[in-house]
Short mmCIF file of C-alpha atoms in Angstrom, two decimals:
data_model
loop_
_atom_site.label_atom_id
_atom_site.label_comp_id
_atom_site.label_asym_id
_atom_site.label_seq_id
_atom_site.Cartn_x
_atom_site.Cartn_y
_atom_site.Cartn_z
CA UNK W 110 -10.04 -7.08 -12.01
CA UNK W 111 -10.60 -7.86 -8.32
CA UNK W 112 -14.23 -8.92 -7.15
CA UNK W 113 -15.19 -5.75 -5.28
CA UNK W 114 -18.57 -7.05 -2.55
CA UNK W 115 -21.32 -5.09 -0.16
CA UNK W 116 -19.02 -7.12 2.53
CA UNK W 117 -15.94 -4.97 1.76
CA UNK W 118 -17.61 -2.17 2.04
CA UNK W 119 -19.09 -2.89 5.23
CA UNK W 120 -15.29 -3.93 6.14
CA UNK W 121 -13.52 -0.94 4.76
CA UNK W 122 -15.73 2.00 5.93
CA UNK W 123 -17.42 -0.09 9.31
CA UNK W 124 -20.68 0.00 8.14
CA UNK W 125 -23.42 -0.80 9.98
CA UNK W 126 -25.30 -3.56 8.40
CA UNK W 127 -29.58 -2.85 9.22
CA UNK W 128 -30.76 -4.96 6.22
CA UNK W 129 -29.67 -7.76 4.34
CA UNK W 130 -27.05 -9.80 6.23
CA UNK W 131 -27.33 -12.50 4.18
CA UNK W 132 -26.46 -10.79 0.60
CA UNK W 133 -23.02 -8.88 2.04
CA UNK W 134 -21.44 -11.05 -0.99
CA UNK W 135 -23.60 -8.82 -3.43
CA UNK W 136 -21.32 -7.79 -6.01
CA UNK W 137 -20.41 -4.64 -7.03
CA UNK W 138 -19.23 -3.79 -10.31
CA UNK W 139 -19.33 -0.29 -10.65
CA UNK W 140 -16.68 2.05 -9.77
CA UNK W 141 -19.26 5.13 -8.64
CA UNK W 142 -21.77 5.35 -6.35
CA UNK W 143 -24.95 7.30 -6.99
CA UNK W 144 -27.71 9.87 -5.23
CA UNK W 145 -31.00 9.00 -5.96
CA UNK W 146 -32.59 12.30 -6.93
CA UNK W 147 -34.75 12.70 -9.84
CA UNK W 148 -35.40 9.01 -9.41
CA UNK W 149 -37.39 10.02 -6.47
CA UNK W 150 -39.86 12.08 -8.63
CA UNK W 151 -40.21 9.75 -11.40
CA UNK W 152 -37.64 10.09 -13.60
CA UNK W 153 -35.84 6.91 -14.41
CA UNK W 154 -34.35 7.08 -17.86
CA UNK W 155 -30.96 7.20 -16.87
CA UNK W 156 -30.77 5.45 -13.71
CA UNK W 157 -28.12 3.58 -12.74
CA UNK W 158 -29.33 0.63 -11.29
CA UNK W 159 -25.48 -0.95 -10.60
CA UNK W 160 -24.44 1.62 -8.67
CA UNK W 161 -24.28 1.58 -4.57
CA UNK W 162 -26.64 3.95 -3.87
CA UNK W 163 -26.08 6.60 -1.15
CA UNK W 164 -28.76 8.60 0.75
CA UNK W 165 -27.76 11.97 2.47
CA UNK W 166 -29.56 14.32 4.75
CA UNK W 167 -31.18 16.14 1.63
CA UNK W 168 -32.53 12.78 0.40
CA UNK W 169 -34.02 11.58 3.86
CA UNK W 170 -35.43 15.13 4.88
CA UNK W 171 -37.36 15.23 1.06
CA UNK W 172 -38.67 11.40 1.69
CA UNK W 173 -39.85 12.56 5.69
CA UNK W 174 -41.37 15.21 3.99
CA UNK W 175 -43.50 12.85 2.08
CA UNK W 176 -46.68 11.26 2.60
CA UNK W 177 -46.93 7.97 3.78
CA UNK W 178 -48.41 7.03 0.65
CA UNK W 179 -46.12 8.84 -1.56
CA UNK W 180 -43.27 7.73 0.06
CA UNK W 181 -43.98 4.19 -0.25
CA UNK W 182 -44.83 4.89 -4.00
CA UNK W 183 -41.22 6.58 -4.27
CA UNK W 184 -39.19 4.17 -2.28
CA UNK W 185 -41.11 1.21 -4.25
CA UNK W 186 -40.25 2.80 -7.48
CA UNK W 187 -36.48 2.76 -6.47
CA UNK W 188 -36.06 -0.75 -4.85
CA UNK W 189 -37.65 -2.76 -7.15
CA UNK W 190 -34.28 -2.49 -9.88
CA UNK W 191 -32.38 -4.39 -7.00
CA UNK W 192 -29.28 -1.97 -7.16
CA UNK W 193 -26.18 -3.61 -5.06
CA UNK W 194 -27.27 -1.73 -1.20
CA UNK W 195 -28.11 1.33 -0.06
CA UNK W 196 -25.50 3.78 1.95
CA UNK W 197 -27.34 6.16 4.92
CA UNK W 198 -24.71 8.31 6.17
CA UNK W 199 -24.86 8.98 9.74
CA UNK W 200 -27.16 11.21 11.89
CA UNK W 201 -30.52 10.55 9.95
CA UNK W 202 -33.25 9.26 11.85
CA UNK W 203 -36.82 7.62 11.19
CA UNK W 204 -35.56 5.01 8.61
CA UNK W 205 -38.23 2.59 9.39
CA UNK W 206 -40.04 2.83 5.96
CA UNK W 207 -36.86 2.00 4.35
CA UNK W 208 -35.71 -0.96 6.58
CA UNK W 209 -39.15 -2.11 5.72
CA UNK W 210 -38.91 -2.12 2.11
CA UNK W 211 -34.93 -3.52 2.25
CA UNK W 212 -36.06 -6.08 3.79
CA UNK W 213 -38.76 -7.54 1.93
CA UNK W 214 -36.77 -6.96 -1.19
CA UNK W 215 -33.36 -8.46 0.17
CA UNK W 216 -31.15 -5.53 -0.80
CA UNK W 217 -28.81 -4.27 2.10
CA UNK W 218 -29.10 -1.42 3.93
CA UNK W 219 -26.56 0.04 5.15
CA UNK W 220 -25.52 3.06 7.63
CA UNK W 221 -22.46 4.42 8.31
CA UNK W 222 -21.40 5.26 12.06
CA UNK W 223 -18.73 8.64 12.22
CA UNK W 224 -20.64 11.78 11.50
CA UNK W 225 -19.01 12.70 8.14
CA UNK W 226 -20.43 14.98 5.32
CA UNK W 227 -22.40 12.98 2.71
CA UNK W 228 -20.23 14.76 -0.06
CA UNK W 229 -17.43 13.41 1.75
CA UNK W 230 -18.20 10.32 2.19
CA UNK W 231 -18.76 9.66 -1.53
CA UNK W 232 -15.28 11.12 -2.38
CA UNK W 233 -13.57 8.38 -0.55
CA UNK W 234 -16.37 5.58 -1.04
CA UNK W 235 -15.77 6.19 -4.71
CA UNK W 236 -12.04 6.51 -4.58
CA UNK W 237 -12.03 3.30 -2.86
CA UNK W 238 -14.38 1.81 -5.53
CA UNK W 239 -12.32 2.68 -8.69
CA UNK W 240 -8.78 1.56 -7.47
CA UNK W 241 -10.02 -1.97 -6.19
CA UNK W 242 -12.21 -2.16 -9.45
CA UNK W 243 -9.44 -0.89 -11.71
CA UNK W 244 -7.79 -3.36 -14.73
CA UNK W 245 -4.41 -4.22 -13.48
CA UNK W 246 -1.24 -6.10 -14.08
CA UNK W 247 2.02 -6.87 -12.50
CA UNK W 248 4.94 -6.25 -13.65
CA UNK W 249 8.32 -6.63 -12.55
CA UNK W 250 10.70 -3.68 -10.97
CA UNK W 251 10.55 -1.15 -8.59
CA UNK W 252 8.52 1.48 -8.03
CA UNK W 253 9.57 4.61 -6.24
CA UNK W 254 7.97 8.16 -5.34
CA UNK W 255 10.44 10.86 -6.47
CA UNK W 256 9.58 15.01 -5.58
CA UNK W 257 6.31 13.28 -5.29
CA UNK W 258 6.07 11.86 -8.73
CA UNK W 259 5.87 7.61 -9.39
CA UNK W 260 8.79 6.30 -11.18
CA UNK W 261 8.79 2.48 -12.46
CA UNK W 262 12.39 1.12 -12.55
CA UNK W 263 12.88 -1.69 -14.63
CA UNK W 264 15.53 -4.10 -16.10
CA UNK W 265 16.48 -7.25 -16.03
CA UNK W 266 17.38 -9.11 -12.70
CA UNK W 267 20.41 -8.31 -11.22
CA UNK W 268 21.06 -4.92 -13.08
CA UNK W 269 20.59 -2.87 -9.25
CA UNK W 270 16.93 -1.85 -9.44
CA UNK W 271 16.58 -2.69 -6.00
CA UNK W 272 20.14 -0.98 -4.80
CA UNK W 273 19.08 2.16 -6.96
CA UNK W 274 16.09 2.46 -5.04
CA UNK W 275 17.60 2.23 -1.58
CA UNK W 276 20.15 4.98 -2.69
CA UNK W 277 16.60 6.93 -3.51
CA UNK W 278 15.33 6.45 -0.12
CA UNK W 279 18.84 7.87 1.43
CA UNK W 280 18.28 10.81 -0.45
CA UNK W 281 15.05 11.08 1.05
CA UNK W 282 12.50 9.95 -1.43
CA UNK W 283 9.63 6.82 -0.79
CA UNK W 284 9.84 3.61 -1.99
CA UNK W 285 6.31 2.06 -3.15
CA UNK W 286 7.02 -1.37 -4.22
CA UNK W 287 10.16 -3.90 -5.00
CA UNK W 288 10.06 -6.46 -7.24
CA UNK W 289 6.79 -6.96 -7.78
CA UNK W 290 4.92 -3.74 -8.77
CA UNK W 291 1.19 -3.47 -9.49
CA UNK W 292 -0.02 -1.05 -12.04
CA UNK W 293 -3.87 0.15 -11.98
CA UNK W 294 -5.80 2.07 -15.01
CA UNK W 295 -7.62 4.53 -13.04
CA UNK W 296 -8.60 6.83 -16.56
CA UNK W 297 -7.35 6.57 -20.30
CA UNK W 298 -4.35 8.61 -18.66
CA UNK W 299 -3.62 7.43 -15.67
CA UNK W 300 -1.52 4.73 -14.00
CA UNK W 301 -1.31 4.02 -10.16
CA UNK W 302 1.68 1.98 -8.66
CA UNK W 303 1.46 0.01 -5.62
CA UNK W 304 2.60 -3.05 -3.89
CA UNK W 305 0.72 -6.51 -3.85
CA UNK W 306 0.45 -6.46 -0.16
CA UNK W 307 2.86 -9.39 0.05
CA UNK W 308 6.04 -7.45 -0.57
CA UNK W 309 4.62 -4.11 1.24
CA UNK W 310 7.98 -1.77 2.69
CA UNK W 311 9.53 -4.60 1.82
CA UNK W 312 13.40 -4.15 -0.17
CA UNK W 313 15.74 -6.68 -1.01
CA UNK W 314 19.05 -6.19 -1.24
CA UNK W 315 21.79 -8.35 -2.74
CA UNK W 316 24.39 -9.71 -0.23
CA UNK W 317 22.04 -8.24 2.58
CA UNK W 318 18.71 -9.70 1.98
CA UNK W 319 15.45 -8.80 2.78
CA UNK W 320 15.00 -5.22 4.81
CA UNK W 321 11.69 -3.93 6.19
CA UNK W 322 12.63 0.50 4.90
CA UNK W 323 10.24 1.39 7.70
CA UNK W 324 11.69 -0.27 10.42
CA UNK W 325 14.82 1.29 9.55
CA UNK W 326 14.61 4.58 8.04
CA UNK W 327 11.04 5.47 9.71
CA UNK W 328 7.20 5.66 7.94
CA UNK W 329 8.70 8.62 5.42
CA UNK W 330 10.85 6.04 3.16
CA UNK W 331 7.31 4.57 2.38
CA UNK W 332 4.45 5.14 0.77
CA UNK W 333 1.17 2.49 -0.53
CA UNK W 334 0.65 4.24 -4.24
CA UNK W 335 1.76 7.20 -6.49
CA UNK W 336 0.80 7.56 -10.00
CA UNK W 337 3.17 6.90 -12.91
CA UNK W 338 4.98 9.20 -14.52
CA UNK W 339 7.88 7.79 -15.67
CA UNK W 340 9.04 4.80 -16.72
CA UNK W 341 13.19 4.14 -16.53
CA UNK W 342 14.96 1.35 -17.66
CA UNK W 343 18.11 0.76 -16.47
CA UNK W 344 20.28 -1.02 -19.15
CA UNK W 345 23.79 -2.36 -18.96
CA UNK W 346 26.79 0.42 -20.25
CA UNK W 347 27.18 0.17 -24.45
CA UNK W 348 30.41 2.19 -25.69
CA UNK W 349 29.86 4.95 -27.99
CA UNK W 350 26.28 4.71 -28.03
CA UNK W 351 25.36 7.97 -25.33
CA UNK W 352 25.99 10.86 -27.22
CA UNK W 353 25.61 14.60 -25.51
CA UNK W 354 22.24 15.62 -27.27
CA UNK W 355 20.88 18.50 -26.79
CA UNK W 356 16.92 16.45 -25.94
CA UNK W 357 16.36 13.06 -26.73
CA UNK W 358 13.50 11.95 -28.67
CA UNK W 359 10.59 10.99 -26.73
CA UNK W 360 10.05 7.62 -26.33
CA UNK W 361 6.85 6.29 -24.77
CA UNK W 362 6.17 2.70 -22.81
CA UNK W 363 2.67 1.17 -22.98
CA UNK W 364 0.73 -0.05 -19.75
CA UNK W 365 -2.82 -1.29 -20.56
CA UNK W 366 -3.20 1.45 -23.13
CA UNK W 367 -1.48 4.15 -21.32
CA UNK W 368 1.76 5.67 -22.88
CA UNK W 369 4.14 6.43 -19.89
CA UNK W 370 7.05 8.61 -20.65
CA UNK W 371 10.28 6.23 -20.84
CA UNK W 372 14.13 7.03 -20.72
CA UNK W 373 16.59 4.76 -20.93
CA UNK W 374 19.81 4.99 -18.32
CA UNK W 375 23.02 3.27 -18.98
CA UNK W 376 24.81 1.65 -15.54
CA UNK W 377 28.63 2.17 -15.52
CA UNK W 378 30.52 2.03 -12.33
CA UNK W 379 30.95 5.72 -11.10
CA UNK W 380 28.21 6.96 -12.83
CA UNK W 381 25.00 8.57 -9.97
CA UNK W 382 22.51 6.85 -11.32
CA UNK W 383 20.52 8.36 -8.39
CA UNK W 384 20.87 11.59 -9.50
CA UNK W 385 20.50 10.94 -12.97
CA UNK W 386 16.89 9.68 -11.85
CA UNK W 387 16.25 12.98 -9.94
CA UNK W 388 17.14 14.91 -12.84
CA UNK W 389 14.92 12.94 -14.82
CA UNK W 390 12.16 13.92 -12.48
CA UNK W 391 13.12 17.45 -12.04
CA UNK W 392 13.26 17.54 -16.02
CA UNK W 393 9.75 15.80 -16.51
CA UNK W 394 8.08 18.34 -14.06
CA UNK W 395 9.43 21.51 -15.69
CA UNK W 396 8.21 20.17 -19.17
CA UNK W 397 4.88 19.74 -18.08
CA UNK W 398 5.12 23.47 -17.17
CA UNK W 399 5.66 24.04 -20.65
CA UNK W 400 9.71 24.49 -20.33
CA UNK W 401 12.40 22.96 -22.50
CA UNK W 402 16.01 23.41 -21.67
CA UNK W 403 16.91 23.03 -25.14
CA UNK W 404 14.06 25.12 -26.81
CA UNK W 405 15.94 28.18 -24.22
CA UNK W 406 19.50 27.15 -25.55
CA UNK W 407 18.63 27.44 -29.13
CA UNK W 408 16.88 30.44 -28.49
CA UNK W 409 20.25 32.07 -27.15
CA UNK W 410 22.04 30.66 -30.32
CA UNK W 411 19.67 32.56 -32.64
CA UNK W 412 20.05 35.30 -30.61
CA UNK W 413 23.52 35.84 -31.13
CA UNK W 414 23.20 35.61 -34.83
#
């Protein structure tokens, strides 16, 4: 799990930084952020203290409502758990009472500069938040976007993960990562696939070498993440052992918990392994409308009985 700071925030979103220069390298290790609201009239039971905490028009306007007195009681009931900074999106005025209080207690305060909805803000601080705090591992293959879905290509070196995939991107689908893929738990059910940063729109090719896809086929044969929904293997040709099924048994592939649908596809020379993989995809997305093409065909045989 990366170490996710106050710093990178200020980095990712450009922050303003009013309070707290000095404790940017505050961790943080939760992946949502938080709106102080019943906190503010007392009710504490369930605050969460490790969460960046965010302040919107509707919390500034109820603490300018306030007393002076009462406000100080509020904001002093707040600051003293020491949670990671506090987030004032922009356009809000008269924050002198809560510099004040930041800075005596050392937490960061923190403002942000493009007029942006509050709810909006959080979306994307919190999307931010869970991907860079997410368990992860690397594996090795290729990951590709197909009709918008992720697909992890694996096998072992040399079997033409890497060729498959920029066949894929002449057909007009997005390659996400070669060799060196990055998985992320985002929920018990969901897997993101990236790059490492080191290898991004990178592809190398056999007897080529190393090609940068946007350079050459343009910013649409690339793309930073998708989420996993398949996972191929692509396995060396064995005689006799494909037979025409009508479905195949599903088979599942494990990723920190996570069962990924996996199929496995034989390489002989002829064979479009491409469009075997689109078919794959096209397959996977009608099933998780609820249609089988084999349920239908059976239905037609006991039809005609």
């Amino acid at each position: 799990m990366k170490i996710l700071t106050v710093e990178d925030l200020v980095r990712k979103f450009s922050l303003k930084v009013l309070t707290g220069e000095n404790k940017l390298k505050q961790q943080i290790k939760q992946s949502r952020s938080h709106r102080p609201g019943l906190e503010f009239v007392g009710h504490f039971d369930f605050f969460p203290t490790e969460r960046v905490q965010i302040l919107g028009r509707k919390e500034i306007t109820y603490l300018h409502k306030l007393s002076i007195e009462e406000r100080q009681m509020r904001i002093g009931n707040i600051v003293k758990y020491h949670p990671p900074c506090f987030i004032v999106t922009a356009g809000q005025e008269g924050l002198t009472y809560l510099t004040q209080y930041c800075l005596e207690e050392g937490i960061p305060l923190l403002c942000t500069n493009e007029p942006q909805p509050t709810s909006e803000f959080i979306t994307n601080l919190d999307d931010y938040m869970l991907k860079t705090l997410a368990p992860a591992i690397a594996v090795h293959g290729v990951c590709i976007n197909v009709y918008g879905m992720g697909i992890l290509l694996r096998g072992n070196s040399g079997v033409g993960k890497s060729e498959t995939a920029h066949t894929m991107i002449g057909r007009g689908h997005r390659l996400v990562a070669d060799d060196i893929v990055v998985l992320k738990k985002l929920s018990p059910r969901t897997i993101l696939g990236t790059h490492d940063g080191k290898t991004k729109e990178f592809l190398a090719l056999r007897s080529i070498g190393l090609l940068n896809v946007v350079r050459l086929y343009g910013r649409k044969a690339f793309q930073d993440e998708t989420r996993i929904a398949l996972d191929i293997e692509l396995t060396k040709w064995q005689k006799n052992s494909l037979n025409n099924e009508l479905d195949h048994e599903a088979k599942y592939t494990e990723y920190m918990g996570v069962q990924i649908p996996h199929i496995e596809i034989q390489l002989q020379p002829g064979r479009d392994v491409a469009g075997l993989i689109e078919a794959a995809a096209n397959n996977w997305l009608l099933k998780q409308q609820g249609y089988s093409a084999a349920e239908e065909f059976m239905q037609r045989l006991e039809s005609d009985i």
